[in-house]
Coordinates of N, CA and C in Angstrom, one line a residue:
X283 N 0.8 -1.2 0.0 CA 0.0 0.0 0.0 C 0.9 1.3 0.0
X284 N 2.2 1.0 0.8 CA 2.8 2.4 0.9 C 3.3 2.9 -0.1
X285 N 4.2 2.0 -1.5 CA 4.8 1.8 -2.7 C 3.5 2.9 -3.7
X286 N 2.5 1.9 -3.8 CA 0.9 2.5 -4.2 C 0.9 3.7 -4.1
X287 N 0.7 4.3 -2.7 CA 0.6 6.3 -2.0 C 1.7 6.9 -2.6
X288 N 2.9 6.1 -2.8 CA 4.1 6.9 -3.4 C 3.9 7.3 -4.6
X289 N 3.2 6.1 -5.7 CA 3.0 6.6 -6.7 C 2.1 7.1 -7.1
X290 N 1.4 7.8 -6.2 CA -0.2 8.7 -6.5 C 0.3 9.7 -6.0
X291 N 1.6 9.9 -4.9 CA 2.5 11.1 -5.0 C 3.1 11.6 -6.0
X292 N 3.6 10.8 -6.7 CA 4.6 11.2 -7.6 C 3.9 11.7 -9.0
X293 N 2.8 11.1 -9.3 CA 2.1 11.4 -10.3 C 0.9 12.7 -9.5
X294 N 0.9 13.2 -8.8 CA 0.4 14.1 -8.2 C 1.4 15.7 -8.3
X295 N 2.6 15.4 -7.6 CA 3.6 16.1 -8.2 C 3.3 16.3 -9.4
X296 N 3.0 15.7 -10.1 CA 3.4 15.9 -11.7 C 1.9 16.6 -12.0
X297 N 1.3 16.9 -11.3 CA -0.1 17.8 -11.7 C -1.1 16.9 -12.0
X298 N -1.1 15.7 -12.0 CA -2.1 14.5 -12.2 C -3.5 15.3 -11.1
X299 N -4.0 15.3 -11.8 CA -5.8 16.1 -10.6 C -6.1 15.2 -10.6
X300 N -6.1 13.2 -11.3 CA -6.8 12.1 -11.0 C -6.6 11.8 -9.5
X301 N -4.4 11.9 -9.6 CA -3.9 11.1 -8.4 C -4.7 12.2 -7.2
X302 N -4.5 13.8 -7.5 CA -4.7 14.3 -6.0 C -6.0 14.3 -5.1
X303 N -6.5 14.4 -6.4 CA -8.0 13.9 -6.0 C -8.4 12.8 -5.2
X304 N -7.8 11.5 -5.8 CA -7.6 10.2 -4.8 C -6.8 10.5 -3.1
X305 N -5.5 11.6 -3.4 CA -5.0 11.0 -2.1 C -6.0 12.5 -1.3
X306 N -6.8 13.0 -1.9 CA -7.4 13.9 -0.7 C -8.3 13.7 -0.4
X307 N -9.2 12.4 -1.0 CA -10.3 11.2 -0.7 C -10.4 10.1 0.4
X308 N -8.5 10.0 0.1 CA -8.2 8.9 0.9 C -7.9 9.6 2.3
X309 N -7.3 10.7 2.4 CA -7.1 11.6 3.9 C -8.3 12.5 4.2
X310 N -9.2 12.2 3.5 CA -10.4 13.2 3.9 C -11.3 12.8 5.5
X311 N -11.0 11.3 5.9 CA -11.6 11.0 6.9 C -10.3 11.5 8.1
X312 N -9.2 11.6 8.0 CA -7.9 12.0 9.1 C -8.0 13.3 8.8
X313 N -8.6 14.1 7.6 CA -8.4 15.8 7.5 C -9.9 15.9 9.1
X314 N -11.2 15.4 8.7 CA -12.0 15.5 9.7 C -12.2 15.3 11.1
X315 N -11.3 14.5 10.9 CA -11.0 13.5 12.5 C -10.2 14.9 13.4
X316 N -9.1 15.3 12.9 CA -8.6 16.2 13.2 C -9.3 17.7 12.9
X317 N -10.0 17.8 12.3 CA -10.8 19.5 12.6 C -11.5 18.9 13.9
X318 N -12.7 17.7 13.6 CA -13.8 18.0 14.6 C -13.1 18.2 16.2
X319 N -12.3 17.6 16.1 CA -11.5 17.7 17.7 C -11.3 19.3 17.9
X320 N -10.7 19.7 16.8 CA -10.2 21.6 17.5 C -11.1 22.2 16.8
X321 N -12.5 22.1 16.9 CA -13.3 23.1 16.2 C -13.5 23.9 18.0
X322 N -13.9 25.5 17.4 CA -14.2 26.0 18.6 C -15.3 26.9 18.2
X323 N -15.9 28.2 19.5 CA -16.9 29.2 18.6 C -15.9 29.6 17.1
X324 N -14.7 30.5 17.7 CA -13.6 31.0 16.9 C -13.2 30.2 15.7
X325 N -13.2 29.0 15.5 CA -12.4 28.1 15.0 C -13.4 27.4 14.7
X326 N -14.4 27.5 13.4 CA -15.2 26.3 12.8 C -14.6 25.3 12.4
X327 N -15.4 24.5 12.0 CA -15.1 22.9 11.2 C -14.7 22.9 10.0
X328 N -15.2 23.9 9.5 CA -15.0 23.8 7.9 C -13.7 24.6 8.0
X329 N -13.0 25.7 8.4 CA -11.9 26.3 8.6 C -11.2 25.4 8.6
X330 N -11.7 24.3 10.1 CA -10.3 23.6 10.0 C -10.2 22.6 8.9
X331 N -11.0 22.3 8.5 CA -10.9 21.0 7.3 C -10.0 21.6 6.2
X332 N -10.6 22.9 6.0 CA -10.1 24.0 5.1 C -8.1 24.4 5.3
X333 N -8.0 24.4 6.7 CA -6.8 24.3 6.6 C -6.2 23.0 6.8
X334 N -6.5 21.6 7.2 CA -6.2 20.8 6.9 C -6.0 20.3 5.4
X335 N -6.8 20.7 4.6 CA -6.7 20.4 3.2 C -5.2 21.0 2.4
X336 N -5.1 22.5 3.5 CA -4.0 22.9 2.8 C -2.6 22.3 3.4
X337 N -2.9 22.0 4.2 CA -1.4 21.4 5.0 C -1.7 19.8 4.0
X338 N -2.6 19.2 3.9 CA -2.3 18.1 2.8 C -1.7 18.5 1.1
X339 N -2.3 19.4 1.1 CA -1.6 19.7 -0.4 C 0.3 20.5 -0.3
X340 N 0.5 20.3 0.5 CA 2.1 21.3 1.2 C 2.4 19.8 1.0
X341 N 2.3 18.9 1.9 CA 2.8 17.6 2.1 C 3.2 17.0 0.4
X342 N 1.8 16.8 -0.6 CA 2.2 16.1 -1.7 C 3.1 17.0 -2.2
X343 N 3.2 18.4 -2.3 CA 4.3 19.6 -3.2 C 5.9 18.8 -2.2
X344 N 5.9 18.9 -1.1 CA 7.3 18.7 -0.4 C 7.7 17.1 0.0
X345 N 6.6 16.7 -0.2 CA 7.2 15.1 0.4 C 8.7 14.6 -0.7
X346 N 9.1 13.6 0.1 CA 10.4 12.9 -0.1 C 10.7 11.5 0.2
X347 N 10.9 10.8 -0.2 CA 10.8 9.4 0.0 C 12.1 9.1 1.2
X348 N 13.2 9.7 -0.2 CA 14.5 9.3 1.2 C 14.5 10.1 2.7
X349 N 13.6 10.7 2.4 CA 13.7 11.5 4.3 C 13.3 10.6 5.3
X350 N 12.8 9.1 4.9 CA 12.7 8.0 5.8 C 11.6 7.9 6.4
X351 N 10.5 9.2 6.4 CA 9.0 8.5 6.7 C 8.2 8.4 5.7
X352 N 7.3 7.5 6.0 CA 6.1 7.2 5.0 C 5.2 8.6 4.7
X353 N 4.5 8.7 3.3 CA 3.9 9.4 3.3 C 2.5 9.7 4.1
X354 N 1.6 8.4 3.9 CA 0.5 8.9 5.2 C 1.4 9.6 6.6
X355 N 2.2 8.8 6.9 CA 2.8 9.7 8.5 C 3.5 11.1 8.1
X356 N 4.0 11.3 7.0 CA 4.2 12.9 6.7 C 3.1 13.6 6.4
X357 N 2.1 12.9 5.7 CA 0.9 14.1 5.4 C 0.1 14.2 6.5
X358 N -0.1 13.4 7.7 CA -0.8 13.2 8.7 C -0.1 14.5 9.9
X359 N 1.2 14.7 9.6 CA 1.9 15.6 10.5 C 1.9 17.1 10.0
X360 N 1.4 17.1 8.8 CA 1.5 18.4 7.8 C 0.2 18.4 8.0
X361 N -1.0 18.0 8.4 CA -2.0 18.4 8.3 C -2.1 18.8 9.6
X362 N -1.9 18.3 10.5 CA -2.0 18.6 12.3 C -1.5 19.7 12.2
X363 N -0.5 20.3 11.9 CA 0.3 21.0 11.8 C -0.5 22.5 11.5
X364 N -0.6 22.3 10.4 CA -1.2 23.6 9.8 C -2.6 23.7 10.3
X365 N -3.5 22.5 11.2 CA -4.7 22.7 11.7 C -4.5 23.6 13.0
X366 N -3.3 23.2 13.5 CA -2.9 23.3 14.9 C -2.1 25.3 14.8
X367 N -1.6 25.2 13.5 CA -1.5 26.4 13.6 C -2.4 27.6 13.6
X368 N -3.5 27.1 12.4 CA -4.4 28.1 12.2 C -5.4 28.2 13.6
X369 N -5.4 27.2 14.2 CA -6.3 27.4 15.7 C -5.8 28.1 16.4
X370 N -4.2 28.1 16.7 CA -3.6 28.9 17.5 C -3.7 30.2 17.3
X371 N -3.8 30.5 15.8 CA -3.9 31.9 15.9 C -5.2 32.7 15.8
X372 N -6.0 31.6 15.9 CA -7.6 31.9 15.8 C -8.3 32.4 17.2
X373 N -7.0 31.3 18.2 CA -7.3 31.7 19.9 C -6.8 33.0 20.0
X374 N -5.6 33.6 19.8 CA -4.9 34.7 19.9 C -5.9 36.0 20.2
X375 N -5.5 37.0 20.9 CA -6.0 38.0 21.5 C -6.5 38.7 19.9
X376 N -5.7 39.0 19.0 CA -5.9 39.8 18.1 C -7.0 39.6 17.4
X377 N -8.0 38.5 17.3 CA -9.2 38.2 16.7 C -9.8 38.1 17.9
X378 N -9.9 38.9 18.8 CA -11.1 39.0 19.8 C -11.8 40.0 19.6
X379 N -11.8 41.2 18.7 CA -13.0 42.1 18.2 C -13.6 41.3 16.8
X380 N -13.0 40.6 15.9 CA -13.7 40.3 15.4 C -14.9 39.1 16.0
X381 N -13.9 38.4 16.8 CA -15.0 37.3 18.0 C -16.5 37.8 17.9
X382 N -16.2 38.9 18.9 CA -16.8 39.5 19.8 C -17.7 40.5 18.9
X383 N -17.7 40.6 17.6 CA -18.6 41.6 17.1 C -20.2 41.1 16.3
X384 N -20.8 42.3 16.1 CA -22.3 42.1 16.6 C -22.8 41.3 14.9
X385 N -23.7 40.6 15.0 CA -24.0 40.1 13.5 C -25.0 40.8 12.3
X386 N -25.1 41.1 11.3 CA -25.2 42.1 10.3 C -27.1 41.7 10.5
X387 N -27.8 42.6 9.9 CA -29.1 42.5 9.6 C -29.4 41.4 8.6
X388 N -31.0 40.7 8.7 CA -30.9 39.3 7.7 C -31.0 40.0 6.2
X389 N -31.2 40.8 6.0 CA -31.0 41.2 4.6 C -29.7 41.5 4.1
X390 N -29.0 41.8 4.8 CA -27.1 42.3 4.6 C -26.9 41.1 4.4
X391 N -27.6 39.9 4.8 CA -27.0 38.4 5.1 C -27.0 38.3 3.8
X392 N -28.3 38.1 3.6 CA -29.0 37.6 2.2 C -28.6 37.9 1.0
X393 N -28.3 39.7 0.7 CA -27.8 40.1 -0.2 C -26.0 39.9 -0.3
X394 N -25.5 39.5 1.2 CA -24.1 38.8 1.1 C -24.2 37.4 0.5
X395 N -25.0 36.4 0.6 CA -25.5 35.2 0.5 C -25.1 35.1 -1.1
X396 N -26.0 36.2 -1.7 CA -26.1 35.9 -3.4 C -24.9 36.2 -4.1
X397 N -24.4 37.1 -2.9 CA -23.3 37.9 -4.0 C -22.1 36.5 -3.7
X398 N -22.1 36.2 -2.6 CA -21.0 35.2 -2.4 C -21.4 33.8 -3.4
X399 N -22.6 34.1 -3.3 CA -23.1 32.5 -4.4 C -22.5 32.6 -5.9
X400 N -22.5 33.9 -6.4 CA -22.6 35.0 -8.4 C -20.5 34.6 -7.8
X401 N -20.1 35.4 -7.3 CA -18.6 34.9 -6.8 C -17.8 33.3 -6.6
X402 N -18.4 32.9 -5.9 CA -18.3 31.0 -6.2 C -18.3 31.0 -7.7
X403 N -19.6 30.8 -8.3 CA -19.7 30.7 -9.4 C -18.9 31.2 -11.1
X404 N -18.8 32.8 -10.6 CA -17.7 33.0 -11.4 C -16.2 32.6 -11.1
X405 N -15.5 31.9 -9.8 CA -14.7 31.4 -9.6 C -14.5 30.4 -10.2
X406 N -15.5 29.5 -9.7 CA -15.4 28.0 -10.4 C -15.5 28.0 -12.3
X407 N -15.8 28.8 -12.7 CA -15.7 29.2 -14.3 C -14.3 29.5 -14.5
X408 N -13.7 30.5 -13.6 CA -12.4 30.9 -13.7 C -11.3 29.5 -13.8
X409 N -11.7 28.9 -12.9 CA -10.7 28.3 -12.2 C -10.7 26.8 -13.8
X410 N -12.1 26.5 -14.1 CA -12.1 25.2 -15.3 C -11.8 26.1 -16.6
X411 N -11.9 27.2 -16.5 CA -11.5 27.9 -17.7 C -9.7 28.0 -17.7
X412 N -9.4 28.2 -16.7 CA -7.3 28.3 -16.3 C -7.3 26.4 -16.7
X413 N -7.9 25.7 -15.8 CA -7.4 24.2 -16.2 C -7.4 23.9 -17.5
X414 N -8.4 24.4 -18.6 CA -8.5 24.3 -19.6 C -7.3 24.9 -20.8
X415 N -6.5 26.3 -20.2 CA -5.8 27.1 -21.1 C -4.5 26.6 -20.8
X416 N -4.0 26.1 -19.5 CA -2.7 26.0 -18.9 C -2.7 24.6 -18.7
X417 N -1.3 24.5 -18.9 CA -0.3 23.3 -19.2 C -0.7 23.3 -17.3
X418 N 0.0 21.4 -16.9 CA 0.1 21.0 -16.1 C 0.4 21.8 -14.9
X419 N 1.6 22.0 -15.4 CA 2.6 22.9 -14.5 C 2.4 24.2 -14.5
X420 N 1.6 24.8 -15.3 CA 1.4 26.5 -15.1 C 0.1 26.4 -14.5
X421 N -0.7 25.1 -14.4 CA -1.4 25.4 -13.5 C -1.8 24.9 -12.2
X422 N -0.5 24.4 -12.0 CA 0.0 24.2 -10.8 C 1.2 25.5 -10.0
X423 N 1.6 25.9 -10.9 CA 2.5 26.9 -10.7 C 1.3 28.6 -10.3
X424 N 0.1 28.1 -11.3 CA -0.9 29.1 -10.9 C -1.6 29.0 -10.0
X425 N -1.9 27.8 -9.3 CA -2.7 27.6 -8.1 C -1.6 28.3 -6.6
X426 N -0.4 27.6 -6.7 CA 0.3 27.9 -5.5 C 0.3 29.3 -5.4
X427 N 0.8 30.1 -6.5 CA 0.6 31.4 -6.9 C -0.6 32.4 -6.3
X428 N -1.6 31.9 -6.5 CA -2.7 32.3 -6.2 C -3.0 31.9 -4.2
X429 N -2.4 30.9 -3.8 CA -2.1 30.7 -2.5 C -1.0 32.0 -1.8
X430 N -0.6 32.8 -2.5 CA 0.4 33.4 -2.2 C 2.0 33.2 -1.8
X431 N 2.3 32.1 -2.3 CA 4.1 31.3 -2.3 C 4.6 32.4 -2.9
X432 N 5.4 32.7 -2.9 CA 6.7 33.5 -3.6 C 7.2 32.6 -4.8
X433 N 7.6 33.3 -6.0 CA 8.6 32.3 -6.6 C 9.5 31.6 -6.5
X434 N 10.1 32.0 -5.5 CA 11.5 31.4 -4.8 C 10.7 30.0 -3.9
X435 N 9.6 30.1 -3.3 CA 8.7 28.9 -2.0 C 8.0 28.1 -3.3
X436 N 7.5 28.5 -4.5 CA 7.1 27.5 -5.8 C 8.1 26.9 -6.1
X437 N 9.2 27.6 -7.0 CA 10.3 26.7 -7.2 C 11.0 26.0 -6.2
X438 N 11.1 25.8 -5.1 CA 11.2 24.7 -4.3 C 10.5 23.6 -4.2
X439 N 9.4 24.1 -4.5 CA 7.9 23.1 -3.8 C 7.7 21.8 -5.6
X440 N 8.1 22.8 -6.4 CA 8.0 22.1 -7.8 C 9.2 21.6 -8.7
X441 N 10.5 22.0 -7.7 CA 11.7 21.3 -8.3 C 12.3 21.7 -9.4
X442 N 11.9 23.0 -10.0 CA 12.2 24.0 -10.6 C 12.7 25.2 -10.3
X443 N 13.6 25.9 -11.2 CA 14.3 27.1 -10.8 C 13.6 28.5 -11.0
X444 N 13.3 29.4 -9.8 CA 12.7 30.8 -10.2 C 12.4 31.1 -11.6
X445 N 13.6 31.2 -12.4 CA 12.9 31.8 -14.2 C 12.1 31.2 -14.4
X446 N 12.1 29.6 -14.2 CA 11.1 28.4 -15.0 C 9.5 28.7 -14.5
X447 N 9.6 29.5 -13.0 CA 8.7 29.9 -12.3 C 7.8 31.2 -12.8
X448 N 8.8 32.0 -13.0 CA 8.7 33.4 -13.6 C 8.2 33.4 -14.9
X449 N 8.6 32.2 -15.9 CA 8.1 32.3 -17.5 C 7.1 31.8 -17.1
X450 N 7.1 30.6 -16.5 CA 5.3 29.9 -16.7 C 3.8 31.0 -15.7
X451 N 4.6 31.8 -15.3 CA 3.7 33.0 -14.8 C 3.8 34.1 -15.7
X452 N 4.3 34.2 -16.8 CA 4.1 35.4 -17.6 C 3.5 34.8 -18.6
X453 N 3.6 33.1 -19.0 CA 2.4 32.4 -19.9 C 1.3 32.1 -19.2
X454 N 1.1 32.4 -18.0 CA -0.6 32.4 -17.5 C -1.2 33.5 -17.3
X455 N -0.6 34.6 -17.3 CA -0.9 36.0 -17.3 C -1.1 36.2 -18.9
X456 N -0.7 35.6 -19.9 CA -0.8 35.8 -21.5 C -2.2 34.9 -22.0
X457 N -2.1 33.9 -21.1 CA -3.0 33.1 -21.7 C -4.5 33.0 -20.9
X458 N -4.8 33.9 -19.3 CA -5.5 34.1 -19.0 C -6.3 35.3 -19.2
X459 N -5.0 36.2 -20.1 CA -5.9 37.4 -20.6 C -7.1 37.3 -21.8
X460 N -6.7 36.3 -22.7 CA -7.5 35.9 -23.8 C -8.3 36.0 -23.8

């Protein structure tokens, strides 16, 4: 089985959306297990799944075979990780006015409701419309991008050097203008 996860890593790396899809199927019940435990008022469930999902996609970009642990036990440690971080800073003094502030009128809701629903939706267009224009790697190089990495934190994560980083973001900026 562990041989198996390696190679749904490796073809995941390689921008495979079959493989990632599978390994974020297969850690979807250990991404849950670990939110429901640290959910709080502050700190919803979906937040944390939400950051667990990101601390699993860090894992497939950085894992390593010769570093000597298995992949479920590195992604399982990259997800705690980044669950455990985003709680901590959710407890933090600095999000205690947001905590603590009063909730909007149900029509401010409602009319937030649609606009966030027309937003989703033109996202999800955006996002099959980039899978559609860009190569494997530019749109993998465009997703992390859009997470906020630096060129210098992509090309580490993708085993490529900054320019390689820099041209495939000046061909997604060309080819997402179209």
């Amino acid at each position: 089985m562990q041989k198996e996860m390696e190679q749904y890593v490796a073809l995941a790396k390689q921008g495979s959306h079959k493989d990632i899809e599978y390994i974020f199927k297969v850690f979807r019940p250990a991404i849950e297990s670990c939110a429901y435990k640290l959910r709080t008022k502050s700190f919803d469930f979906e937040d944390a799944v939400q950051e667990g999902n990101i601390g699993l996609f860090k894992a497939i970009l950085s894992y390593s075979q010769d570093k000597g642990a298995s992949f479920p036990t590195y992604a399982k440690k990259c997800i705690l990780n980044s669950i455990i971080t985003a709680y901590n800073s959710s407890q933090s003094q600095k999000h205690q006015i947001l905590s603590e502030a009063k909730t909007l009128e149900e029509e401010d809701i409602a009319s937030d409701a649609e606009n966030d629903i027309l937003t989703k939706e033109q996202n999800k267009e955006f996002i099959l419309t980039a899978k559609q224009k860009l190569s494997r790697f530019e749109f993998l190089v465009f997703s992390l991008y859009t997470m906020q990495y630096s060129y210098k934190e992509i090309a580490d994560m993708t085993g490529k050097d900054e320019k390689a980083v820099n041209n495939a973001i000046q061909r997604i900026h060309k080819k997402l203008r179209k």
